[in-house]
């Protein structure tokens, strides 16, 4: 961590694991948005279904890991 309790994102793996209807689709590298602690991925959602994206941030230097997920439907 950097002073003030903010993680230094340099050197961290930040990715999204994309699934559609329960089937793994792909892993996408999250890009820094230019705003502190904000990263984003682009997901092709032209195929109808229920999508889940599991986001993870991993620091290989010390093993710290965080994750979150989001689910959305495309009809």
mmCIF file with all atom_site columns, N, CA, C and O in Angstrom, residues 15-50:
data_model
loop_
_atom_site.group_PDB
_atom_site.id
_atom_site.type_symbol
_atom_site.label_atom_id
_atom_site.label_alt_id
_atom_site.label_comp_id
_atom_site.label_asym_id
_atom_site.label_entity_id
_atom_site.label_seq_id
_atom_site.pdbx_PDB_ins_code
_atom_site.Cartn_x
_atom_site.Cartn_y
_atom_site.Cartn_z
_atom_site.occupancy
_atom_site.B_iso_or_equiv
_atom_site.pdbx_formal_charge
_atom_site.auth_seq_id
_atom_site.auth_comp_id
_atom_site.auth_asym_id
_atom_site.auth_atom_id
_atom_site.pdbx_PDB_model_num
ATOM 1   N N  . UNK A 1 15 ? -8.218  -7.835  -13.809 1.00 0.00 ? 15 UNK A N  1
ATOM 2   C CA . UNK A 1 15 ? -8.868  -8.466  -14.954 1.00 0.00 ? 15 UNK A CA 1
ATOM 3   C C  . UNK A 1 15 ? -10.324 -8.773  -14.671 1.00 0.00 ? 15 UNK A C  1
ATOM 4   O O  . UNK A 1 15 ? -10.759 -8.782  -13.530 1.00 0.00 ? 15 UNK A O  1
ATOM 5   N N  . UNK A 1 16 ? -11.050 -9.070  -15.736 1.00 0.00 ? 16 UNK A N  1
ATOM 6   C CA . UNK A 1 16 ? -12.430 -9.511  -15.616 1.00 0.00 ? 16 UNK A CA 1
ATOM 7   C C  . UNK A 1 16 ? -12.592 -10.865 -16.279 1.00 0.00 ? 16 UNK A C  1
ATOM 8   O O  . UNK A 1 16 ? -12.092 -11.082 -17.386 1.00 0.00 ? 16 UNK A O  1
ATOM 9   N N  . UNK A 1 17 ? -13.254 -11.796 -15.599 1.00 0.00 ? 17 UNK A N  1
ATOM 10  C CA . UNK A 1 17 ? -13.562 -13.116 -16.146 1.00 0.00 ? 17 UNK A CA 1
ATOM 11  C C  . UNK A 1 17 ? -15.025 -13.084 -16.582 1.00 0.00 ? 17 UNK A C  1
ATOM 12  O O  . UNK A 1 17 ? -15.922 -12.940 -15.753 1.00 0.00 ? 17 UNK A O  1
ATOM 13  N N  . UNK A 1 18 ? -15.256 -13.208 -17.882 1.00 0.00 ? 18 UNK A N  1
ATOM 14  C CA . UNK A 1 18 ? -16.586 -13.038 -18.462 1.00 0.00 ? 18 UNK A CA 1
ATOM 15  C C  . UNK A 1 18 ? -17.222 -14.400 -18.741 1.00 0.00 ? 18 UNK A C  1
ATOM 16  O O  . UNK A 1 18 ? -16.601 -15.261 -19.379 1.00 0.00 ? 18 UNK A O  1
ATOM 17  N N  . UNK A 1 19 ? -18.454 -14.580 -18.256 1.00 0.00 ? 19 UNK A N  1
ATOM 18  C CA . UNK A 1 19 ? -19.230 -15.785 -18.543 1.00 0.00 ? 19 UNK A CA 1
ATOM 19  C C  . UNK A 1 19 ? -20.572 -15.371 -19.116 1.00 0.00 ? 19 UNK A C  1
ATOM 20  O O  . UNK A 1 19 ? -21.091 -14.306 -18.801 1.00 0.00 ? 19 UNK A O  1
ATOM 21  N N  . UNK A 1 20 ? -21.133 -16.240 -19.981 1.00 0.00 ? 20 UNK A N  1
ATOM 22  C CA . UNK A 1 20 ? -22.477 -16.022 -20.524 1.00 0.00 ? 20 UNK A CA 1
ATOM 23  C C  . UNK A 1 20 ? -23.262 -17.307 -20.314 1.00 0.00 ? 20 UNK A C  1
ATOM 24  O O  . UNK A 1 20 ? -22.823 -18.388 -20.709 1.00 0.00 ? 20 UNK A O  1
ATOM 25  N N  . UNK A 1 21 ? -24.412 -17.205 -19.676 1.00 0.00 ? 21 UNK A N  1
ATOM 26  C CA . UNK A 1 21 ? -25.264 -18.356 -19.379 1.00 0.00 ? 21 UNK A CA 1
ATOM 27  C C  . UNK A 1 21 ? -24.478 -19.465 -18.682 1.00 0.00 ? 21 UNK A C  1
ATOM 28  O O  . UNK A 1 21 ? -24.633 -20.653 -18.978 1.00 0.00 ? 21 UNK A O  1
ATOM 29  N N  . UNK A 1 22 ? -23.594 -19.070 -17.770 1.00 0.00 ? 22 UNK A N  1
ATOM 30  C CA . UNK A 1 22 ? -22.842 -20.027 -16.969 1.00 0.00 ? 22 UNK A CA 1
ATOM 31  C C  . UNK A 1 22 ? -21.609 -20.611 -17.638 1.00 0.00 ? 22 UNK A C  1
ATOM 32  O O  . UNK A 1 22 ? -20.899 -21.400 -17.034 1.00 0.00 ? 22 UNK A O  1
ATOM 33  N N  . UNK A 1 23 ? -21.336 -20.236 -18.882 1.00 0.00 ? 23 UNK A N  1
ATOM 34  C CA . UNK A 1 23 ? -20.179 -20.751 -19.614 1.00 0.00 ? 23 UNK A CA 1
ATOM 35  C C  . UNK A 1 23 ? -19.115 -19.663 -19.733 1.00 0.00 ? 23 UNK A C  1
ATOM 36  O O  . UNK A 1 23 ? -19.411 -18.532 -20.147 1.00 0.00 ? 23 UNK A O  1
ATOM 37  N N  . UNK A 1 24 ? -17.875 -20.015 -19.391 1.00 0.00 ? 24 UNK A N  1
ATOM 38  C CA . UNK A 1 24 ? -16.769 -19.063 -19.496 1.00 0.00 ? 24 UNK A CA 1
ATOM 39  C C  . UNK A 1 24 ? -16.615 -18.615 -20.947 1.00 0.00 ? 24 UNK A C  1
ATOM 40  O O  . UNK A 1 24 ? -16.620 -19.430 -21.866 1.00 0.00 ? 24 UNK A O  1
ATOM 41  N N  . UNK A 1 25 ? -16.476 -17.284 -21.155 1.00 0.00 ? 25 UNK A N  1
ATOM 42  C CA . UNK A 1 25 ? -16.310 -16.713 -22.485 1.00 0.00 ? 25 UNK A CA 1
ATOM 43  C C  . UNK A 1 25 ? -14.861 -16.287 -22.699 1.00 0.00 ? 25 UNK A C  1
ATOM 44  O O  . UNK A 1 25 ? -14.217 -16.700 -23.656 1.00 0.00 ? 25 UNK A O  1
ATOM 45  N N  . UNK A 1 26 ? -14.348 -15.444 -21.794 1.00 0.00 ? 26 UNK A N  1
ATOM 46  C CA . UNK A 1 26 ? -12.956 -14.983 -21.924 1.00 0.00 ? 26 UNK A CA 1
ATOM 47  C C  . UNK A 1 26 ? -12.522 -14.198 -20.697 1.00 0.00 ? 26 UNK A C  1
ATOM 48  O O  . UNK A 1 26 ? -13.331 -13.792 -19.888 1.00 0.00 ? 26 UNK A O  1
ATOM 49  N N  . UNK A 1 27 ? -11.219 -13.989 -20.638 1.00 0.00 ? 27 UNK A N  1
ATOM 50  C CA . UNK A 1 27 ? -10.608 -13.149 -19.611 1.00 0.00 ? 27 UNK A CA 1
ATOM 51  C C  . UNK A 1 27 ? -10.162 -11.859 -20.290 1.00 0.00 ? 27 UNK A C  1
ATOM 52  O O  . UNK A 1 27 ? -9.581  -11.902 -21.378 1.00 0.00 ? 27 UNK A O  1
ATOM 53  N N  . UNK A 1 28 ? -10.461 -10.721 -19.667 1.00 0.00 ? 28 UNK A N  1
ATOM 54  C CA . UNK A 1 28 ? -10.161 -9.419  -20.252 1.00 0.00 ? 28 UNK A CA 1
ATOM 55  C C  . UNK A 1 28 ? -9.334  -8.598  -19.265 1.00 0.00 ? 28 UNK A C  1
ATOM 56  O O  . UNK A 1 28 ? -9.675  -8.518  -18.081 1.00 0.00 ? 28 UNK A O  1
ATOM 57  N N  . UNK A 1 29 ? -8.248  -7.997  -19.754 1.00 0.00 ? 29 UNK A N  1
ATOM 58  C CA . UNK A 1 29 ? -7.416  -7.131  -18.915 1.00 0.00 ? 29 UNK A CA 1
ATOM 59  C C  . UNK A 1 29 ? -8.138  -5.813  -18.701 1.00 0.00 ? 29 UNK A C  1
ATOM 60  O O  . UNK A 1 29 ? -8.626  -5.191  -19.654 1.00 0.00 ? 29 UNK A O  1
ATOM 61  N N  . UNK A 1 30 ? -8.246  -5.386  -17.450 1.00 0.00 ? 30 UNK A N  1
ATOM 62  C CA . UNK A 1 30 ? -8.883  -4.106  -17.117 1.00 0.00 ? 30 UNK A CA 1
ATOM 63  C C  . UNK A 1 30 ? -7.884  -2.974  -17.364 1.00 0.00 ? 30 UNK A C  1
ATOM 64  O O  . UNK A 1 30 ? -6.716  -3.083  -17.015 1.00 0.00 ? 30 UNK A O  1
ATOM 65  N N  . UNK A 1 31 ? -8.353  -1.907  -17.956 1.00 0.00 ? 31 UNK A N  1
ATOM 66  C CA . UNK A 1 31 ? -7.523  -0.745  -18.276 1.00 0.00 ? 31 UNK A CA 1
ATOM 67  C C  . UNK A 1 31 ? -7.793  0.374   -17.283 1.00 0.00 ? 31 UNK A C  1
ATOM 68  O O  . UNK A 1 31 ? -8.935  0.593   -16.875 1.00 0.00 ? 31 UNK A O  1
ATOM 69  N N  . UNK A 1 32 ? -6.755  1.087   -16.917 1.00 0.00 ? 32 UNK A N  1
ATOM 70  C CA . UNK A 1 32 ? -6.869  2.245   -16.032 1.00 0.00 ? 32 UNK A CA 1
ATOM 71  C C  . UNK A 1 32 ? -7.671  3.334   -16.733 1.00 0.00 ? 32 UNK A C  1
ATOM 72  O O  . UNK A 1 32 ? -7.434  3.645   -17.902 1.00 0.00 ? 32 UNK A O  1
ATOM 73  N N  . UNK A 1 33 ? -8.638  3.923   -16.045 1.00 0.00 ? 33 UNK A N  1
ATOM 74  C CA . UNK A 1 33 ? -9.514  4.930   -16.650 1.00 0.00 ? 33 UNK A CA 1
ATOM 75  C C  . UNK A 1 33 ? -8.984  6.358   -16.532 1.00 0.00 ? 33 UNK A C  1
ATOM 76  O O  . UNK A 1 33 ? -9.545  7.272   -17.105 1.00 0.00 ? 33 UNK A O  1
ATOM 77  N N  . UNK A 1 34 ? -7.912  6.542   -15.744 1.00 0.00 ? 34 UNK A N  1
ATOM 78  C CA . UNK A 1 34 ? -7.383  7.881   -15.526 1.00 0.00 ? 34 UNK A CA 1
ATOM 79  C C  . UNK A 1 34 ? -7.831  8.486   -14.223 1.00 0.00 ? 34 UNK A C  1
ATOM 80  O O  . UNK A 1 34 ? -7.400  9.565   -13.844 1.00 0.00 ? 34 UNK A O  1
ATOM 81  N N  . UNK A 1 35 ? -8.729  7.792   -13.522 1.00 0.00 ? 35 UNK A N  1
ATOM 82  C CA . UNK A 1 35 ? -9.223  8.247   -12.227 1.00 0.00 ? 35 UNK A CA 1
ATOM 83  C C  . UNK A 1 35 ? -8.767  7.249   -11.167 1.00 0.00 ? 35 UNK A C  1
ATOM 84  O O  . UNK A 1 35 ? -8.882  6.035   -11.372 1.00 0.00 ? 35 UNK A O  1
ATOM 85  N N  . UNK A 1 36 ? -8.270  7.746   -10.049 1.00 0.00 ? 36 UNK A N  1
ATOM 86  C CA . UNK A 1 36 ? -7.726  6.878   -9.000  1.00 0.00 ? 36 UNK A CA 1
ATOM 87  C C  . UNK A 1 36 ? -8.681  5.733   -8.651  1.00 0.00 ? 36 UNK A C  1
ATOM 88  O O  . UNK A 1 36 ? -9.877  5.950   -8.456  1.00 0.00 ? 36 UNK A O  1
ATOM 89  N N  . UNK A 1 37 ? -8.143  4.531   -8.621  1.00 0.00 ? 37 UNK A N  1
ATOM 90  C CA . UNK A 1 37 ? -8.867  3.312   -8.238  1.00 0.00 ? 37 UNK A CA 1
ATOM 91  C C  . UNK A 1 37 ? -9.968  2.911   -9.210  1.00 0.00 ? 37 UNK A C  1
ATOM 92  O O  . UNK A 1 37 ? -10.839 2.116   -8.852  1.00 0.00 ? 37 UNK A O  1
ATOM 93  N N  . UNK A 1 38 ? -9.966  3.417   -10.430 1.00 0.00 ? 38 UNK A N  1
ATOM 94  C CA . UNK A 1 38 ? -10.982 3.060   -11.413 1.00 0.00 ? 38 UNK A CA 1
ATOM 95  C C  . UNK A 1 38 ? -10.334 2.383   -12.618 1.00 0.00 ? 38 UNK A C  1
ATOM 96  O O  . UNK A 1 38 ? -9.466  2.958   -13.278 1.00 0.00 ? 38 UNK A O  1
ATOM 97  N N  . UNK A 1 39 ? -10.779 1.162   -12.891 1.00 0.00 ? 39 UNK A N  1
ATOM 98  C CA . UNK A 1 39 ? -10.355 0.402   -14.056 1.00 0.00 ? 39 UNK A CA 1
ATOM 99  C C  . UNK A 1 39 ? -11.621 -0.067  -14.764 1.00 0.00 ? 39 UNK A C  1
ATOM 100 O O  . UNK A 1 39 ? -12.684 -0.169  -14.144 1.00 0.00 ? 39 UNK A O  1
ATOM 101 N N  . UNK A 1 40 ? -11.527 -0.372  -16.045 1.00 0.00 ? 40 UNK A N  1
ATOM 102 C CA . UNK A 1 40 ? -12.707 -0.777  -16.807 1.00 0.00 ? 40 UNK A CA 1
ATOM 103 C C  . UNK A 1 40 ? -12.324 -1.828  -17.841 1.00 0.00 ? 40 UNK A C  1
ATOM 104 O O  . UNK A 1 40 ? -11.174 -1.910  -18.264 1.00 0.00 ? 40 UNK A O  1
ATOM 105 N N  . UNK A 1 41 ? -13.326 -2.627  -18.229 1.00 0.00 ? 41 UNK A N  1
ATOM 106 C CA . UNK A 1 41 ? -13.152 -3.565  -19.333 1.00 0.00 ? 41 UNK A CA 1
ATOM 107 C C  . UNK A 1 41 ? -14.262 -3.323  -20.336 1.00 0.00 ? 41 UNK A C  1
ATOM 108 O O  . UNK A 1 41 ? -15.301 -2.744  -20.006 1.00 0.00 ? 41 UNK A O  1
ATOM 109 N N  . UNK A 1 42 ? -14.046 -3.760  -21.561 1.00 0.00 ? 42 UNK A N  1
ATOM 110 C CA . UNK A 1 42 ? -15.082 -3.722  -22.594 1.00 0.00 ? 42 UNK A CA 1
ATOM 111 C C  . UNK A 1 42 ? -15.509 -5.159  -22.846 1.00 0.00 ? 42 UNK A C  1
ATOM 112 O O  . UNK A 1 42 ? -14.677 -6.045  -23.024 1.00 0.00 ? 42 UNK A O  1
ATOM 113 N N  . UNK A 1 43 ? -16.820 -5.378  -22.847 1.00 0.00 ? 43 UNK A N  1
ATOM 114 C CA . UNK A 1 43 ? -17.373 -6.711  -23.050 1.00 0.00 ? 43 UNK A CA 1
ATOM 115 C C  . UNK A 1 43 ? -18.319 -6.674  -24.237 1.00 0.00 ? 43 UNK A C  1
ATOM 116 O O  . UNK A 1 43 ? -19.225 -5.838  -24.287 1.00 0.00 ? 43 UNK A O  1
ATOM 117 N N  . UNK A 1 44 ? -18.110 -7.571  -25.218 1.00 0.00 ? 44 UNK A N  1
ATOM 118 C CA . UNK A 1 44 ? -19.000 -7.695  -26.371 1.00 0.00 ? 44 UNK A CA 1
ATOM 119 C C  . UNK A 1 44 ? -20.282 -8.376  -25.900 1.00 0.00 ? 44 UNK A C  1
ATOM 120 O O  . UNK A 1 44 ? -20.252 -9.516  -25.446 1.00 0.00 ? 44 UNK A O  1
ATOM 121 N N  . UNK A 1 45 ? -21.388 -7.662  -25.962 1.00 0.00 ? 45 UNK A N  1
ATOM 122 C CA . UNK A 1 45 ? -22.653 -8.209  -25.489 1.00 0.00 ? 45 UNK A CA 1
ATOM 123 C C  . UNK A 1 45 ? -23.692 -8.255  -26.604 1.00 0.00 ? 45 UNK A C  1
ATOM 124 O O  . UNK A 1 45 ? -24.864 -7.993  -26.395 1.00 0.00 ? 45 UNK A O  1
ATOM 125 N N  . UNK A 1 46 ? -23.272 -8.616  -27.802 1.00 0.00 ? 46 UNK A N  1
ATOM 126 C CA . UNK A 1 46 ? -24.209 -8.702  -28.921 1.00 0.00 ? 46 UNK A CA 1
ATOM 127 C C  . UNK A 1 46 ? -25.006 -10.000 -28.897 1.00 0.00 ? 46 UNK A C  1
ATOM 128 O O  . UNK A 1 46 ? -26.054 -10.089 -29.529 1.00 0.00 ? 46 UNK A O  1
ATOM 129 N N  . UNK A 1 47 ? -24.542 -10.992 -28.162 1.00 0.00 ? 47 UNK A N  1
ATOM 130 C CA . UNK A 1 47 ? -25.249 -12.267 -28.052 1.00 0.00 ? 47 UNK A CA 1
ATOM 131 C C  . UNK A 1 47 ? -26.153 -12.236 -26.827 1.00 0.00 ? 47 UNK A C  1
ATOM 132 O O  . UNK A 1 47 ? -25.690 -11.936 -25.725 1.00 0.00 ? 47 UNK A O  1
ATOM 133 N N  . UNK A 1 48 ? -27.448 -12.520 -26.991 1.00 0.00 ? 48 UNK A N  1
ATOM 134 C CA . UNK A 1 48 ? -28.355 -12.526 -25.849 1.00 0.00 ? 48 UNK A CA 1
ATOM 135 C C  . UNK A 1 48 ? -27.929 -13.551 -24.801 1.00 0.00 ? 48 UNK A C  1
ATOM 136 O O  . UNK A 1 48 ? -27.361 -14.596 -25.127 1.00 0.00 ? 48 UNK A O  1
ATOM 137 N N  . UNK A 1 49 ? -28.224 -13.245 -23.547 1.00 0.00 ? 49 UNK A N  1
ATOM 138 C CA . UNK A 1 49 ? -27.935 -14.173 -22.465 1.00 0.00 ? 49 UNK A CA 1
ATOM 139 C C  . UNK A 1 49 ? -27.754 -13.455 -21.148 1.00 0.00 ? 49 UNK A C  1
ATOM 140 O O  . UNK A 1 49 ? -27.872 -12.232 -21.062 1.00 0.00 ? 49 UNK A O  1
ATOM 141 N N  . UNK A 1 50 ? -27.458 -14.237 -20.120 1.00 0.00 ? 50 UNK A N  1
ATOM 142 C CA . UNK A 1 50 ? -27.162 -13.693 -18.801 1.00 0.00 ? 50 UNK A CA 1
ATOM 143 C C  . UNK A 1 50 ? -25.651 -13.701 -18.636 1.00 0.00 ? 50 UNK A C  1
ATOM 144 O O  . UNK A 1 50 ? -25.023 -14.761 -18.720 1.00 0.00 ? 50 UNK A O  1
#
